[in-house]
Amino acid sequence: PSRTFHGNKRLLTSQIVSYYESIHQCKKELPEYFNFASDVLDEWSQLEKDGRKPANPAFWWVNDEGEEVKWSFEELGFLSRKAANVLSEACGLQRGDRVVAVLPRVPEWWLLNVACMRTGIVFIPGTSQLTAKDIAYRLQASKAKCFITSDTLAPAVESVLPGSQFLKSKLIVGQGSRDGWLNLKELL
């Protein structure tokens, strides 16, 4: 039994706890490998396609000016696969590689997060309030091979690039272009 909240069925806390208890007591079989993007997102997308699940937004973003971005599960899956290809092919990243993403909370932040889950790339988020010194520390400590940021934050990253020995690629999220940076929107 689940209660309705604004028309959506949600699990009660007791149901969630009992599910985890059943896993702990080995009553539920755990998959050897679990990937949220393929095991959940793609499954929900297929349920929508087959008409077994009503089409609801998987992602709904609204900025301060009232602009909206709405993606269905199918659209989010499609876009995250394209973003995963950008990370794997254009940026040359592989499973286990690390990506530092210093972005405001724009739709691409979530898209790249799901793309990293899909590919096994480690997503390391950072606040847009980081200083050049903070960025340099995170690059060295994480041994990140890719840095993703907006065109307004790129200068802070560029100022510390000489000290970054692991960085292979830089990806910019925005309309502008910068020398030595790949543009996510163009590559998508």
PDB file of C-alpha atoms in Angstrom, residues 52-176:
ATOM      1  CA  ARG A  52       2.640   0.828 -19.338  1.00  0.00           C
ATOM      2  CA  LYS A  53       3.623   4.060 -17.570  1.00  0.00           C
ATOM      3  CA  PRO A  54       2.066   7.477 -18.108  1.00  0.00           C
ATOM      4  CA  ALA A  55       4.367  10.049 -19.686  1.00  0.00           C
ATOM      5  CA  ASN A  56       5.603  12.280 -16.873  1.00  0.00           C
ATOM      6  CA  PRO A  57       8.623  14.540 -16.969  1.00  0.00           C
ATOM      7  CA  ALA A  58      11.772  12.801 -15.789  1.00  0.00           C
ATOM      8  CA  PHE A  59      13.392  16.211 -15.534  1.00  0.00           C
ATOM      9  CA  TRP A  60      11.804  19.630 -15.141  1.00  0.00           C
ATOM     10  CA  TRP A  61      14.009  22.686 -14.709  1.00  0.00           C
ATOM     11  CA  VAL A  62      12.885  26.311 -14.367  1.00  0.00           C
ATOM     12  CA  ASN A  63      15.248  29.268 -14.095  1.00  0.00           C
ATOM     13  CA  ASP A  64      14.675  32.652 -12.434  1.00  0.00           C
ATOM     14  CA  GLU A  65      13.314  34.110 -15.685  1.00  0.00           C
ATOM     15  CA  GLY A  66      10.689  31.368 -15.940  1.00  0.00           C
ATOM     16  CA  GLU A  67      12.364  29.499 -18.820  1.00  0.00           C
ATOM     17  CA  GLU A  68      11.663  25.779 -18.630  1.00  0.00           C
ATOM     18  CA  VAL A  69      13.374  22.631 -19.784  1.00  0.00           C
ATOM     19  CA  LYS A  70      11.291  19.450 -19.617  1.00  0.00           C
ATOM     20  CA  TRP A  71      12.627  16.068 -20.625  1.00  0.00           C
ATOM     21  CA  SER A  72      10.692  12.825 -20.688  1.00  0.00           C
ATOM     22  CA  PHE A  73      12.463   9.642 -19.594  1.00  0.00           C
ATOM     23  CA  GLU A  74      13.043   8.837 -23.255  1.00  0.00           C
ATOM     24  CA  GLU A  75      14.533  12.286 -23.952  1.00  0.00           C
ATOM     25  CA  LEU A  76      16.750  12.186 -20.854  1.00  0.00           C
ATOM     26  CA  GLY A  77      17.956   8.724 -21.821  1.00  0.00           C
ATOM     27  CA  PHE A  78      18.679   9.809 -25.399  1.00  0.00           C
ATOM     28  CA  LEU A  79      20.469  13.006 -24.361  1.00  0.00           C
ATOM     29  CA  SER A  80      22.478  11.238 -21.650  1.00  0.00           C
ATOM     30  CA  ARG A  81      23.671   8.659 -24.204  1.00  0.00           C
ATOM     31  CA  LYS A  82      24.773  11.499 -26.492  1.00  0.00           C
ATOM     32  CA  ALA A  83      26.559  13.213 -23.579  1.00  0.00           C
ATOM     33  CA  ALA A  84      28.177   9.872 -22.654  1.00  0.00           C
ATOM     34  CA  ASN A  85      29.488   9.647 -26.224  1.00  0.00           C
ATOM     35  CA  VAL A  86      30.911  13.169 -25.935  1.00  0.00           C
ATOM     36  CA  LEU A  87      32.727  12.204 -22.729  1.00  0.00           C
ATOM     37  CA  SER A  88      33.990   8.901 -24.150  1.00  0.00           C
ATOM     38  CA  GLU A  89      34.866   9.948 -27.678  1.00  0.00           C
ATOM     39  CA  ALA A  90      35.549  13.692 -27.824  1.00  0.00           C
ATOM     40  CA  CYS A  91      37.044  13.879 -24.311  1.00  0.00           C
ATOM     41  CA  GLY A  92      38.714  10.444 -24.490  1.00  0.00           C
ATOM     42  CA  LEU A  93      37.461   9.287 -21.087  1.00  0.00           C
ATOM     43  CA  GLN A  94      37.007   5.708 -19.898  1.00  0.00           C
ATOM     44  CA  ARG A  95      35.336   3.928 -16.993  1.00  0.00           C
ATOM     45  CA  GLY A  96      36.947   5.028 -13.727  1.00  0.00           C
ATOM     46  CA  ASP A  97      38.304   8.319 -15.090  1.00  0.00           C
ATOM     47  CA  ARG A  98      37.386  11.383 -13.062  1.00  0.00           C
ATOM     48  CA  VAL A  99      35.605  14.524 -14.223  1.00  0.00           C
ATOM     49  CA  VAL A 100      35.404  17.734 -12.214  1.00  0.00           C
ATOM     50  CA  ALA A 101      32.260  19.714 -13.020  1.00  0.00           C
ATOM     51  CA  VAL A 102      32.026  23.261 -11.720  1.00  0.00           C
ATOM     52  CA  LEU A 103      28.730  24.525 -13.039  1.00  0.00           C
ATOM     53  CA  PRO A 104      25.737  26.438 -11.833  1.00  0.00           C
ATOM     54  CA  ARG A 105      22.658  24.206 -11.610  1.00  0.00           C
ATOM     55  CA  VAL A 106      21.831  24.254 -15.309  1.00  0.00           C
ATOM     56  CA  PRO A 107      20.151  21.293 -17.085  1.00  0.00           C
ATOM     57  CA  GLU A 108      23.515  20.126 -18.421  1.00  0.00           C
ATOM     58  CA  TRP A 109      24.684  19.513 -14.848  1.00  0.00           C
ATOM     59  CA  TRP A 110      22.102  16.740 -14.439  1.00  0.00           C
ATOM     60  CA  LEU A 111      22.607  15.501 -17.986  1.00  0.00           C
ATOM     61  CA  LEU A 112      26.354  15.100 -17.451  1.00  0.00           C
ATOM     62  CA  ASN A 113      25.750  13.463 -14.078  1.00  0.00           C
ATOM     63  CA  VAL A 114      23.572  10.772 -15.719  1.00  0.00           C
ATOM     64  CA  ALA A 115      26.062  10.440 -18.604  1.00  0.00           C
ATOM     65  CA  CYS A 116      28.838   9.742 -16.091  1.00  0.00           C
ATOM     66  CA  MET A 117      26.679   7.110 -14.360  1.00  0.00           C
ATOM     67  CA  ARG A 118      26.003   5.522 -17.741  1.00  0.00           C
ATOM     68  CA  THR A 119      29.708   5.255 -18.610  1.00  0.00           C
ATOM     69  CA  GLY A 120      31.216   4.583 -15.190  1.00  0.00           C
ATOM     70  CA  ILE A 121      33.060   7.898 -15.191  1.00  0.00           C
ATOM     71  CA  VAL A 122      33.400   9.445 -11.727  1.00  0.00           C
ATOM     72  CA  PHE A 123      31.515  12.757 -11.522  1.00  0.00           C
ATOM     73  CA  ILE A 124      33.040  15.220  -9.055  1.00  0.00           C
ATOM     74  CA  PRO A 125      30.764  18.239  -8.625  1.00  0.00           C
ATOM     75  CA  GLY A 126      32.027  21.573  -7.387  1.00  0.00           C
ATOM     76  CA  THR A 127      30.314  24.799  -6.493  1.00  0.00           C
ATOM     77  CA  SER A 128      30.674  27.755  -8.811  1.00  0.00           C
ATOM     78  CA  GLN A 129      32.107  29.707  -5.857  1.00  0.00           C
ATOM     79  CA  LEU A 130      35.433  27.855  -6.031  1.00  0.00           C
ATOM     80  CA  THR A 131      38.530  30.011  -6.362  1.00  0.00           C
ATOM     81  CA  ALA A 132      41.452  29.241  -8.663  1.00  0.00           C
ATOM     82  CA  LYS A 133      43.329  27.822  -5.646  1.00  0.00           C
ATOM     83  CA  ASP A 134      40.366  25.530  -4.831  1.00  0.00           C
ATOM     84  CA  ILE A 135      40.208  24.349  -8.431  1.00  0.00           C
ATOM     85  CA  ALA A 136      43.947  23.624  -8.538  1.00  0.00           C
ATOM     86  CA  TYR A 137      43.682  21.564  -5.359  1.00  0.00           C
ATOM     87  CA  ARG A 138      40.698  19.549  -6.657  1.00  0.00           C
ATOM     88  CA  LEU A 139      42.401  18.860  -9.985  1.00  0.00           C
ATOM     89  CA  GLN A 140      45.540  17.556  -8.309  1.00  0.00           C
ATOM     90  CA  ALA A 141      43.815  15.618  -5.521  1.00  0.00           C
ATOM     91  CA  SER A 142      41.329  13.942  -7.853  1.00  0.00           C
ATOM     92  CA  LYS A 143      43.706  13.423 -10.805  1.00  0.00           C
ATOM     93  CA  ALA A 144      40.777  14.445 -12.991  1.00  0.00           C
ATOM     94  CA  LYS A 145      41.230  13.965 -16.719  1.00  0.00           C
ATOM     95  CA  CYS A 146      38.453  16.356 -17.715  1.00  0.00           C
ATOM     96  CA  PHE A 147      37.149  19.644 -16.410  1.00  0.00           C
ATOM     97  CA  ILE A 148      33.642  20.861 -17.216  1.00  0.00           C
ATOM     98  CA  THR A 149      32.573  24.425 -16.533  1.00  0.00           C
ATOM     99  CA  SER A 150      30.695  27.421 -17.919  1.00  0.00           C
ATOM    100  CA  ASP A 151      32.205  30.118 -20.098  1.00  0.00           C
ATOM    101  CA  THR A 152      32.170  32.567 -17.157  1.00  0.00           C
ATOM    102  CA  LEU A 153      34.123  30.209 -14.870  1.00  0.00           C
ATOM    103  CA  ALA A 154      36.628  29.024 -17.501  1.00  0.00           C
ATOM    104  CA  PRO A 155      39.196  31.807 -16.836  1.00  0.00           C
ATOM    105  CA  ALA A 156      39.696  30.578 -13.247  1.00  0.00           C
ATOM    106  CA  VAL A 157      40.406  27.083 -14.588  1.00  0.00           C
ATOM    107  CA  GLU A 158      42.785  28.397 -17.250  1.00  0.00           C
ATOM    108  CA  SER A 159      44.810  30.214 -14.611  1.00  0.00           C
ATOM    109  CA  VAL A 160      45.740  26.911 -12.912  1.00  0.00           C
ATOM    110  CA  LEU A 161      46.204  24.694 -15.975  1.00  0.00           C
ATOM    111  CA  PRO A 162      50.013  24.818 -16.021  1.00  0.00           C
ATOM    112  CA  GLY A 163      50.052  22.905 -12.711  1.00  0.00           C
ATOM    113  CA  SER A 164      47.601  20.224 -13.805  1.00  0.00           C
ATOM    114  CA  GLN A 165      49.462  17.186 -15.098  1.00  0.00           C
ATOM    115  CA  PHE A 166      46.505  14.791 -15.483  1.00  0.00           C
ATOM    116  CA  LEU A 167      43.996  16.956 -17.349  1.00  0.00           C
ATOM    117  CA  LYS A 168      43.347  15.759 -20.926  1.00  0.00           C
ATOM    118  CA  SER A 169      40.277  17.717 -21.959  1.00  0.00           C
ATOM    119  CA  LYS A 170      38.211  20.763 -21.057  1.00  0.00           C
ATOM    120  CA  LEU A 171      34.514  20.968 -21.803  1.00  0.00           C
ATOM    121  CA  ILE A 172      32.575  24.213 -21.740  1.00  0.00           C
ATOM    122  CA  VAL A 173      28.822  24.435 -21.191  1.00  0.00           C
ATOM    123  CA  GLY A 174      27.409  27.540 -22.800  1.00  0.00           C
ATOM    124  CA  GLN A 175      26.998  29.406 -26.045  1.00  0.00           C
ATOM    125  CA  GLY A 176      30.490  30.837 -26.319  1.00  0.00           C
TER     126      GLY A 176
END
